[in-house]
């Protein structure tokens, strides 16, 4: 779903074939790939978010600007996107 230093992946939670379209919200389990670990998205607030803030303090400012809530799964994915974008841009500026 999201690629970068921190990734978001999803797995179909019902592998049965059905005639209806899969729902992004209900038919998938989401995971954060962070520091070589897969962490369920529902644990983002406790296990990933504090590390993102401590690793790159600009992210907290971006979260406040965009009015994101790390307890909301959709916002957690947006936070990961913001983190990846901010760290990528910082790397470009540093010339690394």
Coordinates of N, CA, C and O in Angstrom, one line a residue:
X1 N 0.8 -1.2 0.0 CA 0.0 0.0 0.0 C 0.9 1.3 0.0 O 0.6 2.2 -0.7
X2 N 1.9 1.3 0.8 CA 2.9 2.4 0.9 C 4.3 1.8 0.9 O 4.5 0.8 1.7
X3 N 5.2 2.3 0.1 CA 6.5 1.8 0.2 C 7.4 3.0 0.6 O 7.1 4.1 0.5
X4 N 8.6 2.6 1.2 CA 9.5 3.6 1.7 C 10.3 3.0 2.8 O 10.3 1.8 3.1
X5 N 10.9 3.9 3.6 CA 11.7 3.5 4.8 C 10.8 2.7 5.7 O 11.1 1.7 6.3
X6 N 9.5 3.2 5.9 CA 8.5 2.5 6.6 C 7.4 2.2 5.6 O 7.0 3.0 4.8
X7 N 7.0 0.9 5.6 CA 6.1 0.5 4.6 C 4.8 0.0 5.2 O 4.7 -0.4 6.4
X8 N 3.7 0.1 4.4 CA 2.4 -0.4 4.8 C 2.0 -1.5 3.8 O 2.1 -1.3 2.6
X9 N 1.7 -2.7 4.4 CA 1.3 -3.9 3.6 C 0.0 -4.3 4.0 O -0.5 -4.1 5.1
X10 N -0.7 -5.1 3.1 CA -2.0 -5.6 3.5 C -2.0 -7.1 3.0 O -1.4 -7.4 2.0
X11 N -2.9 -7.8 3.7 CA -3.1 -9.2 3.3 C -4.6 -9.5 3.3 O -5.3 -9.1 4.3
X12 N -5.0 -10.1 2.3 CA -6.4 -10.5 2.2 C -6.8 -11.4 3.4 O -6.1 -12.5 3.5
X13 N -7.7 -11.1 4.2 CA -8.0 -11.9 5.4 C -9.0 -13.0 5.1 O -9.2 -13.9 5.9
X14 N -9.6 -13.0 3.9 CA -10.5 -14.1 3.5 C -10.2 -14.6 2.1 O -10.6 -14.0 1.2
X15 N -9.3 -15.6 2.0 CA -8.9 -16.0 0.7 C -9.9 -16.7 -0.1 O -9.6 -17.1 -1.3
X16 N -11.1 -16.8 0.3 CA -12.2 -17.5 -0.4 C -12.6 -16.6 -1.6 O -12.7 -15.4 -1.5
X17 N -12.8 -17.2 -2.7 CA -13.3 -16.5 -3.9 C -14.8 -16.1 -3.7 O -15.6 -17.0 -3.4
X18 N -15.1 -14.9 -4.0 CA -16.5 -14.5 -3.9 C -16.8 -13.6 -5.1 O -15.9 -13.1 -5.8
X19 N -18.1 -13.4 -5.3 CA -18.5 -12.6 -6.4 C -18.5 -11.1 -6.2 O -18.7 -10.3 -7.1
X20 N -18.3 -10.7 -4.9 CA -18.3 -9.3 -4.6 C -16.9 -8.7 -4.6 O -15.9 -9.4 -4.4
X21 N -16.7 -7.4 -4.8 CA -15.4 -6.8 -4.8 C -14.9 -6.7 -3.3 O -15.7 -6.6 -2.4
X22 N -13.6 -6.8 -3.2 CA -13.0 -6.7 -1.9 C -13.1 -5.3 -1.3 O -12.9 -4.3 -2.1
X23 N -13.4 -5.2 -0.1 CA -13.4 -3.9 0.6 C -12.1 -3.6 1.2 O -11.6 -4.4 2.0
X24 N -11.5 -2.4 0.9 CA -10.2 -2.1 1.5 C -10.2 -2.1 3.0 O -9.3 -2.5 3.7
X25 N -11.4 -1.7 3.6 CA -11.5 -1.6 5.0 C -11.7 -2.9 5.7 O -11.2 -3.2 6.8
X26 N -12.6 -3.7 5.2 CA -13.0 -4.9 5.9 C -12.4 -6.2 5.5 O -12.4 -7.2 6.2
X27 N -11.9 -6.3 4.3 CA -11.4 -7.6 3.8 C -9.9 -7.8 3.8 O -9.4 -8.8 3.4
X28 N -9.2 -6.8 4.4 CA -7.7 -6.9 4.5 C -7.2 -6.6 5.9 O -7.8 -5.9 6.6
X29 N -6.1 -7.3 6.2 CA -5.4 -7.0 7.4 C -4.2 -6.2 7.0 O -3.5 -6.5 6.1
X30 N -3.9 -5.1 7.7 CA -2.9 -4.1 7.4 C -1.7 -4.3 8.4 O -2.0 -4.5 9.6
X31 N -0.5 -4.1 7.9 CA 0.7 -4.2 8.7 C 1.7 -3.1 8.4 O 1.8 -2.7 7.2
X32 N 2.4 -2.7 9.3 CA 3.5 -1.7 9.2 C 4.8 -2.5 9.2 O 5.1 -3.3 10.1
X33 N 5.6 -2.3 8.1 CA 7.0 -2.9 8.1 C 7.9 -1.9 8.6 O 8.1 -0.8 8.0
X34 N 8.4 -2.1 9.8 CA 9.2 -1.1 10.5 C 10.4 -1.8 11.2 O 10.2 -2.7 12.0
X35 N 11.6 -1.4 10.9 CA 12.8 -1.9 11.5 C 12.8 -3.4 11.4 O 13.0 -4.1 12.4
X36 N 12.6 -4.0 10.2 CA 12.6 -5.4 9.9 C 11.6 -6.2 10.7 O 11.7 -7.4 11.0
X37 N 10.5 -5.6 11.1 CA 9.4 -6.2 11.8 C 8.1 -5.9 11.2 O 7.9 -4.8 10.7
X38 N 7.2 -6.9 11.2 CA 5.8 -6.6 10.7 C 4.9 -6.4 11.9 O 4.8 -7.3 12.8
X39 N 4.3 -5.2 12.0 CA 3.5 -4.8 13.2 C 2.1 -4.6 12.7 O 1.9 -3.8 11.7
X40 N 1.1 -5.2 13.3 CA -0.3 -4.9 12.9 C -0.6 -3.4 13.0 O -0.1 -2.7 13.9
X41 N -1.3 -2.9 12.0 CA -1.7 -1.5 11.9 C -2.3 -1.0 13.2 O -2.1 0.1 13.7
X42 N -3.1 -1.9 13.9 CA -3.8 -1.5 15.1 C -2.8 -1.2 16.2 O -3.2 -0.6 17.2
X43 N -1.6 -1.6 16.1 CA -0.6 -1.3 17.1 C 0.3 -0.2 16.7 O 1.3 0.1 17.4
X44 N 0.0 0.5 15.7 CA 0.8 1.7 15.2 C 1.0 2.7 16.3 O 2.2 3.1 16.5
X45 N 0.0 3.1 17.0 CA 0.1 4.2 18.0 C 1.1 3.9 19.1 O 1.9 4.7 19.5
X46 N 1.2 2.6 19.5 CA 2.0 2.3 20.6 C 3.4 1.8 20.2 O 4.4 2.1 20.9
X47 N 3.6 1.1 19.1 CA 4.8 0.5 18.7 C 5.6 1.3 17.6 O 6.8 1.1 17.6
X48 N 5.0 2.0 16.8 CA 5.7 2.7 15.7 C 5.7 4.2 15.8 O 6.8 4.8 15.7
X49 N 4.6 4.8 16.1 CA 4.5 6.2 16.2 C 5.5 6.9 17.1 O 6.2 7.8 16.7
X50 N 5.7 6.4 18.3 CA 6.7 7.0 19.2 C 8.1 7.0 18.5 O 8.9 8.0 18.7
X51 N 8.5 6.0 17.8 CA 9.8 5.9 17.1 C 9.9 6.9 16.0 O 10.9 7.4 15.7
X52 N 8.8 7.0 15.2 CA 8.8 8.0 14.1 C 9.0 9.4 14.6 O 9.8 10.1 14.0
X53 N 8.4 9.7 15.7 CA 8.6 11.1 16.3 C 10.0 11.3 16.8 O 10.6 12.3 16.6
X54 N 10.5 10.3 17.5 CA 11.9 10.4 18.0 C 12.9 10.4 16.9 O 14.0 11.0 17.0
X55 N 12.7 9.6 15.9 CA 13.7 9.5 14.8 C 13.7 10.8 13.9 O 14.7 11.1 13.4
X56 N 12.6 11.4 13.8 CA 12.5 12.6 12.9 C 11.4 13.5 13.4 O 10.2 13.4 13.1
X57 N 11.8 14.5 14.3 CA 10.9 15.3 15.0 C 10.0 16.2 14.1 O 9.0 16.7 14.5
X58 N 10.4 16.4 12.8 CA 9.6 17.2 11.9 C 8.3 16.6 11.7 O 7.3 17.3 11.3
X59 N 8.2 15.3 11.8 CA 6.9 14.5 11.5 C 5.8 15.0 12.5 O 4.7 15.2 12.0
X60 N 6.1 15.3 13.7 CA 5.1 15.7 14.6 C 4.5 17.1 14.2 O 3.3 17.2 14.3
X61 N 5.3 17.9 13.7 CA 4.8 19.2 13.2 C 3.9 19.0 12.0 O 2.8 19.6 11.9
X62 N 4.3 18.1 11.1 CA 3.4 17.7 9.9 C 2.1 17.1 10.3 O 1.1 17.4 9.7
X63 N 2.1 16.3 11.3 CA 0.9 15.6 11.8 C -0.1 16.7 12.4 O -1.3 16.6 12.1
X64 N 0.5 17.6 13.1 CA -0.4 18.7 13.6 C -0.9 19.6 12.5 O -2.1 20.0 12.5
X65 N -0.1 19.9 11.5 CA -0.6 20.7 10.4 C -1.7 20.0 9.6 O -2.6 20.7 9.1
X66 N -1.6 18.7 9.5 CA -2.6 18.0 8.7 C -3.8 17.5 9.6 O -4.7 16.8 9.1
X67 N -3.7 17.8 10.9 CA -4.8 17.3 11.8 C -5.0 15.8 11.8 O -6.1 15.4 11.7
X68 N -3.9 15.1 11.9 CA -4.0 13.6 11.8 C -4.0 13.0 13.3 O -3.4 13.6 14.2
X69 N -4.7 11.9 13.4 CA -4.8 11.2 14.7 C -4.1 9.9 14.5 O -4.6 9.0 13.8
X70 N -3.0 9.6 15.3 CA -2.3 8.3 15.1 C -3.1 7.1 15.6 O -2.8 6.0 15.3
X71 N -4.3 7.3 16.3 CA -5.1 6.2 16.7 C -6.1 5.8 15.6 O -6.7 4.7 15.6
X72 N -6.2 6.6 14.5 CA -7.1 6.3 13.4 C -6.3 5.6 12.3 O -5.2 6.1 11.9
X73 N -6.7 4.4 11.9 CA -5.9 3.6 10.9 C -5.6 4.4 9.6 O -4.5 4.3 9.1
X74 N -6.6 5.1 9.1 CA -6.4 5.8 7.8 C -5.4 6.9 8.0 O -4.5 7.2 7.2
X75 N -5.5 7.6 9.2 CA -4.5 8.6 9.5 C -3.1 8.0 9.7 O -2.1 8.7 9.4
X76 N -3.0 6.9 10.3 CA -1.7 6.2 10.5 C -1.0 6.0 9.2 O 0.2 6.2 9.1
X77 N -1.8 5.6 8.2 CA -1.2 5.3 6.9 C -0.7 6.7 6.3 O 0.4 6.8 5.7
X78 N -1.5 7.7 6.5 CA -1.1 9.1 6.0 C 0.2 9.5 6.8 O 1.1 10.2 6.2
X79 N 0.3 9.2 8.1 CA 1.5 9.6 8.8 C 2.7 8.9 8.3 O 3.8 9.5 8.1
X80 N 2.6 7.6 7.9 CA 3.7 6.8 7.3 C 4.1 7.5 6.0 O 5.3 7.7 5.7
X81 N 3.1 7.9 5.2 CA 3.4 8.6 4.0 C 4.2 9.9 4.2 O 5.2 10.2 3.5
X82 N 3.7 10.7 5.2 CA 4.4 11.9 5.5 C 5.8 11.7 6.0 O 6.7 12.4 5.6
X83 N 6.0 10.7 6.8 CA 7.3 10.3 7.4 C 8.2 10.0 6.2 O 9.4 10.5 6.1
X84 N 7.8 9.1 5.3 CA 8.6 8.7 4.2 C 9.0 9.9 3.3 O 10.1 10.0 2.9
X85 N 8.0 10.7 3.0 CA 8.3 11.9 2.2 C 9.3 12.8 2.9 O 10.3 13.3 2.3
X86 N 9.1 13.1 4.2 CA 10.0 14.0 4.9 C 11.4 13.5 5.0 O 12.4 14.2 4.8
X87 N 11.5 12.2 5.3 CA 12.9 11.6 5.4 C 13.6 11.6 4.1 O 14.8 11.8 4.0
X88 N 12.8 11.3 3.0 CA 13.4 11.3 1.6 C 13.9 12.7 1.3 O 15.0 12.8 0.8
X89 N 13.1 13.7 1.5 CA 13.5 15.0 1.2 C 14.7 15.5 2.0 O 15.5 16.2 1.5
X90 N 14.7 15.1 3.3 CA 15.9 15.4 4.1 C 17.1 14.8 3.6 O 18.2 15.4 3.6
X91 N 17.0 13.6 3.1 CA 18.2 12.9 2.5 C 18.6 13.6 1.3 O 19.9 13.7 1.0
X92 N 17.7 14.0 0.4 CA 18.1 14.8 -0.8 C 18.8 16.1 -0.4 O 19.8 16.4 -1.1
X93 N 18.3 16.8 0.6 CA 18.9 18.1 1.0 C 20.3 17.8 1.5 O 21.3 18.6 1.2
X94 N 20.5 16.7 2.3 CA 21.8 16.4 2.8 C 22.8 15.9 1.8 O 24.0 15.8 2.0
X95 N 22.2 15.6 0.6 CA 23.1 15.1 -0.4 C 23.6 13.7 -0.3 O 24.6 13.3 -0.8
X96 N 22.9 12.9 0.5 CA 23.3 11.5 0.8 C 22.7 10.6 -0.3 O 21.6 10.6 -0.7

